[in-house]
Short mmCIF file of C-alpha atoms in Angstrom, two decimals:
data_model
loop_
_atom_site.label_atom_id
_atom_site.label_comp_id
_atom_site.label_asym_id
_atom_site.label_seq_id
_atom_site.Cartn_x
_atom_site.Cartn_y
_atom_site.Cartn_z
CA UNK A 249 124.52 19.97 144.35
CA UNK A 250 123.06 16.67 142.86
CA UNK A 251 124.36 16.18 139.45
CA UNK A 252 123.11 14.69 136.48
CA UNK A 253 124.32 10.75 136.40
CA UNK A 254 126.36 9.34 133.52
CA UNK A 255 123.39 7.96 131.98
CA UNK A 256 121.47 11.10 132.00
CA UNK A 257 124.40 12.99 130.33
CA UNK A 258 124.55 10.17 127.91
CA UNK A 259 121.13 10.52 126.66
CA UNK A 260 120.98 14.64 127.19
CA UNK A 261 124.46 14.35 124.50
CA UNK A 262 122.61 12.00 121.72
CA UNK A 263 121.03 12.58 118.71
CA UNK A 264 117.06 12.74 119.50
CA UNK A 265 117.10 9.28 117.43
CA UNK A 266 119.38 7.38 118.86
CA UNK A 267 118.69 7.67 123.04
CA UNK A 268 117.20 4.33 122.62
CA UNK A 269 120.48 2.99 120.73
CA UNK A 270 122.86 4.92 123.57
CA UNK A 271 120.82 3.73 126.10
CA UNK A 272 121.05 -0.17 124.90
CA UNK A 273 124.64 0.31 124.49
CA UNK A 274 124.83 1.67 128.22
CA UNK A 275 122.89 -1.06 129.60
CA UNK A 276 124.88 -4.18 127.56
CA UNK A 277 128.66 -2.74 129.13
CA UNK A 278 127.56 -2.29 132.85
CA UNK A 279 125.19 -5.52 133.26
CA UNK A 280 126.16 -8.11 129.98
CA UNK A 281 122.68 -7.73 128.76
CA UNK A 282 122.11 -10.31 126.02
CA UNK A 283 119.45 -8.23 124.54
CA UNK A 284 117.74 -4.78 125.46
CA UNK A 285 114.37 -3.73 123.60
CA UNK A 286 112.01 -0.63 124.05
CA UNK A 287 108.63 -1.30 123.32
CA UNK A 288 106.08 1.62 123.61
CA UNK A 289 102.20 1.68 124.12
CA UNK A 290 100.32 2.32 120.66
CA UNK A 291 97.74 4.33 120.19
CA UNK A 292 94.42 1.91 121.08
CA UNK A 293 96.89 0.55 124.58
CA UNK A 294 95.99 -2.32 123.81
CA UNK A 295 99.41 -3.24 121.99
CA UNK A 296 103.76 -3.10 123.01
CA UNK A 297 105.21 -1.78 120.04
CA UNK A 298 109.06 -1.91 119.39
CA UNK A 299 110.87 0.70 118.87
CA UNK A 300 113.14 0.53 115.40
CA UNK A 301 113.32 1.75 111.69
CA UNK A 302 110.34 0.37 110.00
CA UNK A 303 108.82 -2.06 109.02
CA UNK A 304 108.94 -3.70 112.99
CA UNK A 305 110.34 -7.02 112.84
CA UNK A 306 109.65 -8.47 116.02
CA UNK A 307 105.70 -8.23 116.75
CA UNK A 308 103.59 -6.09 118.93
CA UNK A 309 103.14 -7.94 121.72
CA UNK A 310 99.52 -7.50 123.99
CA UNK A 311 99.45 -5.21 126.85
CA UNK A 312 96.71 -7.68 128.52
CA UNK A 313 97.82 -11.05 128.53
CA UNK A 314 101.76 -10.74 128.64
CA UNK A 315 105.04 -10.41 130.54
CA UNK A 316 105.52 -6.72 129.31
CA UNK A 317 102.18 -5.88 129.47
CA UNK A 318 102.12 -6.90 133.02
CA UNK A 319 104.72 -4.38 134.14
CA UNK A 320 102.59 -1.88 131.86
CA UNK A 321 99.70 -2.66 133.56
CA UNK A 322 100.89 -2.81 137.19
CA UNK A 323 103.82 -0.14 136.55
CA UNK A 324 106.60 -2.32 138.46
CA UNK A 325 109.28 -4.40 137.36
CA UNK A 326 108.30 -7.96 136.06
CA UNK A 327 110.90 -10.51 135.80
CA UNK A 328 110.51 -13.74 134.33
CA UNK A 329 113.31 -16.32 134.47
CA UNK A 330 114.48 -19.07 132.20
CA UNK A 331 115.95 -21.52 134.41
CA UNK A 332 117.19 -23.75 131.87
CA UNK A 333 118.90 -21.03 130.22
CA UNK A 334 120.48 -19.28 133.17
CA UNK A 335 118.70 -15.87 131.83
CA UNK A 336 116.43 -13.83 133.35
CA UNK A 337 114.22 -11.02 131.37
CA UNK A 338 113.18 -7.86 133.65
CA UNK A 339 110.46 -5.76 132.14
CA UNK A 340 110.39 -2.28 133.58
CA UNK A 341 107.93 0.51 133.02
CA UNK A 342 109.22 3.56 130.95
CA UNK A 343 106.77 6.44 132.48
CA UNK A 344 107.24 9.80 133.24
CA UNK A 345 104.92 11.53 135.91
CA UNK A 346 102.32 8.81 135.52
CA UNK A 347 102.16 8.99 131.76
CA UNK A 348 102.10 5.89 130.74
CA UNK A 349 104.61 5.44 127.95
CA UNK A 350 106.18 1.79 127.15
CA UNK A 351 108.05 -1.29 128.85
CA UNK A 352 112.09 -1.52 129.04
CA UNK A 353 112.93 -5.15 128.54
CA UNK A 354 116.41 -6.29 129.65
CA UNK A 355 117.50 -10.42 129.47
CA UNK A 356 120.58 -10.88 131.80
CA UNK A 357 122.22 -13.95 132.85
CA UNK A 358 121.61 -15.47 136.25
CA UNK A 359 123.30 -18.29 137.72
CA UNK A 360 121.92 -21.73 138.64
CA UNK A 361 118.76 -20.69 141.55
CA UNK A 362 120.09 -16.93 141.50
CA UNK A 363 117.84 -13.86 142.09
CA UNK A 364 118.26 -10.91 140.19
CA UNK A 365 120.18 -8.96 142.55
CA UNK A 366 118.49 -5.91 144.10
CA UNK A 367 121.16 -3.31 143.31
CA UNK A 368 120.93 -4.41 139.16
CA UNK A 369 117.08 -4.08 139.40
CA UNK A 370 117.44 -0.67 140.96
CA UNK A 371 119.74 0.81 138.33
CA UNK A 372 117.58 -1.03 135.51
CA UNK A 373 114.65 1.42 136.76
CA UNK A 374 116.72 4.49 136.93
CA UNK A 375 117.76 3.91 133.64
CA UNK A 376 113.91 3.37 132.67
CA UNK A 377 113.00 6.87 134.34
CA UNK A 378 115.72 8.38 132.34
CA UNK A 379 115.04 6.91 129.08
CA UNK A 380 111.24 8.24 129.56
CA UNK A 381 111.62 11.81 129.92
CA UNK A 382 114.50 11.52 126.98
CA UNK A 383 111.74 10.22 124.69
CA UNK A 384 109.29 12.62 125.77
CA UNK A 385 111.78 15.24 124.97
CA UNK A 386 113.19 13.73 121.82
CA UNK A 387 109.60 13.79 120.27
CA UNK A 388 110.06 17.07 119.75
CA UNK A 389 112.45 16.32 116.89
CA UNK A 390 112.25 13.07 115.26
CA UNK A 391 108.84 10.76 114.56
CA UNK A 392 111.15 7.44 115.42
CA UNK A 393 109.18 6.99 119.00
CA UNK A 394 105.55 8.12 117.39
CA UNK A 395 106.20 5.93 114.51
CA UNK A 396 106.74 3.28 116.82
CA UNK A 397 103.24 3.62 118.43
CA UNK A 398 100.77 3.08 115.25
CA UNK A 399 99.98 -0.89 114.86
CA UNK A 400 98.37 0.78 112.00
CA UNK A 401 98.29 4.44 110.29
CA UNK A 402 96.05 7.34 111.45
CA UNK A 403 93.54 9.12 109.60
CA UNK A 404 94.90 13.04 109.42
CA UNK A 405 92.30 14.19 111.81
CA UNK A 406 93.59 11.40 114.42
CA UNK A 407 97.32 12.67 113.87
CA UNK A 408 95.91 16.10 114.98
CA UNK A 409 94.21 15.17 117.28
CA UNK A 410 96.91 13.14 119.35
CA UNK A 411 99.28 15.94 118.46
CA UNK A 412 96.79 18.38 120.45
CA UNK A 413 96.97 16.17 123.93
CA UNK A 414 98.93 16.40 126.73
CA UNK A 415 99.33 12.96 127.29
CA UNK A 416 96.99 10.21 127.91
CA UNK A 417 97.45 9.91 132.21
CA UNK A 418 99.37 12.16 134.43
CA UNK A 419 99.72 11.90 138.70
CA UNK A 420 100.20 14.26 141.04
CA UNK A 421 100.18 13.61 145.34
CA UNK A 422 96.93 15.31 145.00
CA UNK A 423 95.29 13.23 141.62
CA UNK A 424 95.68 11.15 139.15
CA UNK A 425 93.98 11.47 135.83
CA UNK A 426 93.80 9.14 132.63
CA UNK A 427 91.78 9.69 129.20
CA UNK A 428 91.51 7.72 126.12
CA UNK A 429 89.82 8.64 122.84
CA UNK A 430 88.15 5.77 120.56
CA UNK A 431 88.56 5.31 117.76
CA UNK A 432 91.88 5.77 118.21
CA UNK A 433 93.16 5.99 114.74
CA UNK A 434 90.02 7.55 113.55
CA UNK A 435 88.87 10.05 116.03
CA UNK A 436 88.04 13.21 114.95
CA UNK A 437 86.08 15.79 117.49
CA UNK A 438 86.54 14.55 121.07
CA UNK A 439 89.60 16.06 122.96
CA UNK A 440 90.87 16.51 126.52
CA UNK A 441 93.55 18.65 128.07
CA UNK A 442 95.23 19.32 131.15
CA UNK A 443 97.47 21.76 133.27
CA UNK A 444 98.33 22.23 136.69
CA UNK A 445 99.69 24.67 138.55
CA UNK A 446 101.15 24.86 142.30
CA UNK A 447 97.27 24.96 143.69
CA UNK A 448 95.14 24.46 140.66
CA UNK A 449 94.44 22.03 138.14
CA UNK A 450 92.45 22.87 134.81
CA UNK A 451 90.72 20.28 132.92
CA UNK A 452 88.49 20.29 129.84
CA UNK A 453 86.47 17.48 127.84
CA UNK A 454 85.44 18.50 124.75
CA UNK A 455 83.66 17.15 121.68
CA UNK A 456 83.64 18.95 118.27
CA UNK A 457 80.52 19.18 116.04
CA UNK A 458 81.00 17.28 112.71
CA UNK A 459 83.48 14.69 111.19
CA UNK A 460 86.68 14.24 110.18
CA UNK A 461 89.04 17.27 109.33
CA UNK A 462 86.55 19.81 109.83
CA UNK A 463 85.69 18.26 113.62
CA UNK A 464 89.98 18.29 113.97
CA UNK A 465 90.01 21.82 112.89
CA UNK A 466 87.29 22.71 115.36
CA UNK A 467 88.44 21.20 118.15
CA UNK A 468 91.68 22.15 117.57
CA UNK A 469 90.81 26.27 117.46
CA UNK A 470 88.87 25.82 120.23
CA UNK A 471 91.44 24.38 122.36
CA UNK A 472 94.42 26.66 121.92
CA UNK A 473 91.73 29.32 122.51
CA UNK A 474 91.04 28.24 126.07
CA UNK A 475 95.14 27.55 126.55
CA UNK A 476 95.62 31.22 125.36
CA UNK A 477 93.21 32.07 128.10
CA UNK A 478 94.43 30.24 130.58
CA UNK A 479 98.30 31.10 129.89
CA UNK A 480 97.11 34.80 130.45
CA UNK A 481 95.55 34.13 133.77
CA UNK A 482 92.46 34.57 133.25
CA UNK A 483 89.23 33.25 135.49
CA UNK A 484 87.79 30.05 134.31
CA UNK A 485 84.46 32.48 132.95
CA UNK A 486 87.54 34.40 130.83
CA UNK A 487 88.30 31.52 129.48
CA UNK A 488 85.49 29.83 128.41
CA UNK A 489 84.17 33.24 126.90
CA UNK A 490 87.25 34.22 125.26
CA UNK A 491 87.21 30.66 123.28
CA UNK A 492 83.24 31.23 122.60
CA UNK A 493 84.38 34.51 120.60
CA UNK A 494 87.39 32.44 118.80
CA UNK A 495 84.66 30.02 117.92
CA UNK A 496 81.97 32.33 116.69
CA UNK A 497 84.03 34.42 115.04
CA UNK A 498 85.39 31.42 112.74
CA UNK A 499 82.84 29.94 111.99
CA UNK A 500 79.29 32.84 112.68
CA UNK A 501 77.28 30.00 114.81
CA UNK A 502 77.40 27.31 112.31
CA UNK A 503 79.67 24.95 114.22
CA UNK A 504 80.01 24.71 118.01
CA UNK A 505 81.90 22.70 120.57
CA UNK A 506 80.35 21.21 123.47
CA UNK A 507 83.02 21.06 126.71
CA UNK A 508 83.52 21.09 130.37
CA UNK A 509 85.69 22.98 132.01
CA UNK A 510 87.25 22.76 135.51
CA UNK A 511 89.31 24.46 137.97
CA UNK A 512 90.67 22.31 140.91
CA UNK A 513 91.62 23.94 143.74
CA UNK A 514 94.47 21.30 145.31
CA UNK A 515 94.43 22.54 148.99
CA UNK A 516 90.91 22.50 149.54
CA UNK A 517 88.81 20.60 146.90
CA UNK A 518 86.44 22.94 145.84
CA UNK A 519 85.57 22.97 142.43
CA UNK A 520 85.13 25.60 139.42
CA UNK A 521 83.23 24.60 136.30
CA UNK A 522 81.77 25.41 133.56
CA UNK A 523 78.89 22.91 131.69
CA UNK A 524 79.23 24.32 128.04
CA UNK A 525 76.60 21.36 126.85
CA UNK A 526 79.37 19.20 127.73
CA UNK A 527 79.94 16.01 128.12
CA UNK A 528 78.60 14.15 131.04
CA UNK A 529 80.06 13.88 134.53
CA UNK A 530 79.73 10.82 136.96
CA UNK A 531 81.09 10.36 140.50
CA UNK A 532 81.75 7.24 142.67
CA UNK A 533 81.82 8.68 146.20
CA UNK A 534 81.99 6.03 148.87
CA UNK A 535 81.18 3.22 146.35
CA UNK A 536 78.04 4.90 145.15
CA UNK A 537 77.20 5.62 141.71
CA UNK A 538 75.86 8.74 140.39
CA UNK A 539 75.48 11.53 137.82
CA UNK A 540 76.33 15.01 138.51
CA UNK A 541 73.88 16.91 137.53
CA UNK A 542 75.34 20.49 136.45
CA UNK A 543 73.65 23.93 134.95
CA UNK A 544 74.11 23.14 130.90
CA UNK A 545 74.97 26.99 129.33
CA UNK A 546 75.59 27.34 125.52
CA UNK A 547 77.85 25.44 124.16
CA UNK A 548 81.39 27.41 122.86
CA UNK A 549 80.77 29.35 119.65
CA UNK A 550 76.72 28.88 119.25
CA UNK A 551 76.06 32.40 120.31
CA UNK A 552 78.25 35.52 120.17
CA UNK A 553 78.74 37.21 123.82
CA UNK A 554 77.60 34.17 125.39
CA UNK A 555 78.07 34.99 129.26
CA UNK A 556 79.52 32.13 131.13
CA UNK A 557 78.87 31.76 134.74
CA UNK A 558 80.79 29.26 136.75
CA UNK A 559 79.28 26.71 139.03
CA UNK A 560 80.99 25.04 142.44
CA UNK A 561 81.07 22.00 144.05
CA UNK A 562 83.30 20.25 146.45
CA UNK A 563 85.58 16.80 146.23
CA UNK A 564 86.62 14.75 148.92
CA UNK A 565 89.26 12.40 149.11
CA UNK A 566 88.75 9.21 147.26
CA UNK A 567 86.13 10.89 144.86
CA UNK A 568 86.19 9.61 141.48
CA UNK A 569 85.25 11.43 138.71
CA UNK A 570 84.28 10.10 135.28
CA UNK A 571 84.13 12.30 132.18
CA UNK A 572 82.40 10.56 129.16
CA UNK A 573 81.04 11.91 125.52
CA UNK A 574 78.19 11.33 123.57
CA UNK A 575 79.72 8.49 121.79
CA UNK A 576 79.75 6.54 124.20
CA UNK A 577 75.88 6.74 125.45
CA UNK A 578 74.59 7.35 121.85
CA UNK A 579 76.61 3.83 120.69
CA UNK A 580 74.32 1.40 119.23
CA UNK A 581 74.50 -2.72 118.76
CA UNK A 582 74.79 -3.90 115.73
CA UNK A 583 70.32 -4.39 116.77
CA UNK A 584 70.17 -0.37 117.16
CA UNK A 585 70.01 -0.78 120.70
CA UNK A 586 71.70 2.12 122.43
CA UNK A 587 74.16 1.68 125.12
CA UNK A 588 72.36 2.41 128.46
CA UNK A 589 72.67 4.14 131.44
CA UNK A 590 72.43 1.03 133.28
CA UNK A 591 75.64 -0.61 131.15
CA UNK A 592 77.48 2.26 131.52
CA UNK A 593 77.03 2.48 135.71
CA UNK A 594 77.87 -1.03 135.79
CA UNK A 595 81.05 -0.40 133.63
CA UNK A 596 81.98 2.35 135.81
CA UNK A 597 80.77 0.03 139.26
CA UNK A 598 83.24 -2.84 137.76
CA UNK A 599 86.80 -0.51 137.45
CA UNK A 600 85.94 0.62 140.58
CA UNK A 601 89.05 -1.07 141.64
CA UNK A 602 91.22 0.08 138.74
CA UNK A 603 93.75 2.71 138.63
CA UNK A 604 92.30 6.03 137.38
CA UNK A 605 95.19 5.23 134.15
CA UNK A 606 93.40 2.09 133.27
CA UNK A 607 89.98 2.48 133.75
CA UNK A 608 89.06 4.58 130.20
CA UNK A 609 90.99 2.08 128.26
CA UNK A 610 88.98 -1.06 130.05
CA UNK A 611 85.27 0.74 129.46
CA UNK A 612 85.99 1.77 126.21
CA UNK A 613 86.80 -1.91 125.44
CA UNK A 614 83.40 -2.82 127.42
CA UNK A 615 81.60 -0.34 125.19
CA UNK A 616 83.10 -2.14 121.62
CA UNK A 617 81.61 -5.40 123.14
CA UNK A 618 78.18 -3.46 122.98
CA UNK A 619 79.09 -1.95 119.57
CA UNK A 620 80.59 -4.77 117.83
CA UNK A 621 83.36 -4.98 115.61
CA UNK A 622 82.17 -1.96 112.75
CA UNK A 623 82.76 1.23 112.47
CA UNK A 624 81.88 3.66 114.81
CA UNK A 625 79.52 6.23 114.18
CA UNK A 626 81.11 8.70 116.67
CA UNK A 627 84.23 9.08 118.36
CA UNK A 628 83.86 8.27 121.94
CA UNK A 629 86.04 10.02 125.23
CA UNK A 630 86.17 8.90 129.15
CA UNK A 631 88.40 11.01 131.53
CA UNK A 632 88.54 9.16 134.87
CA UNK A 633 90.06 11.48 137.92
CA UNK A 634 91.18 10.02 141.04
CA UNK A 635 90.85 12.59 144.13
CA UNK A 636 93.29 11.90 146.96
CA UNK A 637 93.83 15.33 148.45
CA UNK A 638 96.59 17.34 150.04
CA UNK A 639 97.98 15.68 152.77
CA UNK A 640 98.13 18.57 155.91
CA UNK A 641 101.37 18.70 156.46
CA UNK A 642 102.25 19.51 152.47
CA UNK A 643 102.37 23.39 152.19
#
């Protein structure tokens, strides 16, 4: 029986708050490290945070244009050496099942025209894979590693809101999915979740009528209604029904929620959802471009007893699916001119080559070039999907 390593019990033993400090310690006795910093992805991913009591003082550093950012962005060990100092730095990504978390940097010495030798860089990343679940665990009970994340402090609905999310990617043999919500320290109404199963996958996209708390409150209801649902096994129709009547019976009609809901199948690609005047859905099959078009029902919580009826369609391997809210194609220019279907099919056309992890990030930073720098007037979601398929021989 495999059993945990030294590291691993290390971490498992600490105090939630101090993995980071256990793991530095771990790292500076078996390799000399000279230093050994955590930095973690904030909020927007566009920043490297470090990890430490506040206030930081080392800087963010950018997740587009540096060394640690380039292991972020690639997810594989960068190392950059320093000749004249005989040091080299090894930047490793701290993820856990594709989430995307942070960047392990570790500066060793290295002789005159040495390589980092394999066997170090190997146990650098195992120590990076175990430091990421720690922290996912440890977030549980301390706010050191979410403090760590905010280059700047969220609004009360945002802090619900990112509280209510699985995570921001996830991967799977037979997927991989990434989301990002903008504003990200003011969002309010637009939410996504996840959960899969040994042969299904449920997704939903949602955005919340109204601002603010009330939008936070909303969506929040609304989305441990549908995870009640779906924790009791019930179809995808259950579900989306069940959360109408949690809905409606808050708030009598006078606030709604409009969401998609899905049901992957893994060993076959076919497809349950459920258009509850959702969001809209976009697929690039083949390196074509187009809009789904789906059957829109009510959305959750206009209507008491609303009947939902699923609908069905099929995805192939190499299908990409884009989920995107009304903030993004009701964004004006600082002119009043709307962001168009056009931009946003050429957005989509230009990540084509993009992880599924990186692609919301990159269009929602397309879309603020349209917008400008001012506030927005909505929150805006995309939810790309990467289909890949079950491989035969996988039971």
């Amino acid at each position: 029986m495999d059993r945990p390593s030294a590291v691993e019990r290390s971490l498992r033993e600490a105090a939630p708050h101090r993995i980071f400090d256990v793991m530095r310690s771990l790292i500076e006795r078996r390799h000399h490290a000279r230093t050994v910093e955590l930095l973690l992805a904030d909020y927007a991913m566009t920043r490297l945070q470090p990890v430490g009591v506040l206030p930081h003082t080392r800087p963010p550093v950018s997740v587009h244009d540096s060394a640690p950012g380039r292991a972020f962005g690639a997810q594989e060990p960068h190392c950059v050496y320093d000749r004249s100092a005989s040091e080299v730095t090894v930047y490793l990504p701290v993820s856990v099942r594709g989430d995307r978390l942070g960047v392990l940097g570790v500066a060793l010495r290295v002789g005159a025209g040495e390589e980092l030798d394999a066997e170090v860089l190997e146990d650098l990343r195992q120590c990076a894979d175990a430091l990421a679940h720690e922290v996912v665990v440890a977030e549980r009970d301390t706010d050191l590693f979410l403090q760590a994340r905010r280059a700047e402090r969220l609004t009360l609905a945002a802090e619900m809101q990112w509280q209510l999310l699985p995570g921001r990617s996830c991967a799977r043999p037979e997927y991989s999915l990434g989301a990002q919500l903008e504003p990200a320290y003011a969002i309010f109404g637009d939410c996504f979740d996840w959960s899969a199963s040994a042969d299904d996958l449920y997704v939903t996209v949602s955005n919340g009528m109204g601002e603010g708390i009330d939008a936070a409150l909303l969506t929040n209801l609304a989305v441990n209604a549908l995870r009640n649902a779906r924790r009791a096994g019930l179809s995808l129709g259950d579900q989306a029904y069940l959360a109408d009547q949690a809905v409606y019976g808050q708030y009598g009609g006078e606030r709604y929620l409009s969401t998609l809901l899905f049901r992957f199948h893994l060993p076959t690609g076919n497809v349950e959802i459920i258009d509850a005047g959702s969001p809209r859905v976009w697929r690039v099959r083949r390196g074509a471009v187009e809009q789904v078009e789906l059957e829109a029902q009510m959305p959750l919580g206009m209507f008491e007893d609303t009947a939902y009826v699923p609908q069905h369609f099929r995805v192939e391997p190499g299908d990409r699916l884009l989920f995107i809210s009304d903030g993004v194609y009701d964004a004006l220019s600082p002119g009043g001119e709307k962001y168009s279907l056009r931009a946003l099919a050429a957005s989509i056309n230009s990540t084509r080559l993009l992880p599924a992890a990186q692609v919301p990030r990159v269009m929602l930073q397309e879309l603020l070039g349209h917008r400008g720098s001012g506030p927005a007037a909505d929150d805006s979601l995309v939810m790309c999907l990467d289909w890949h398929g079950r491989s035969p021989e996988r039971p």
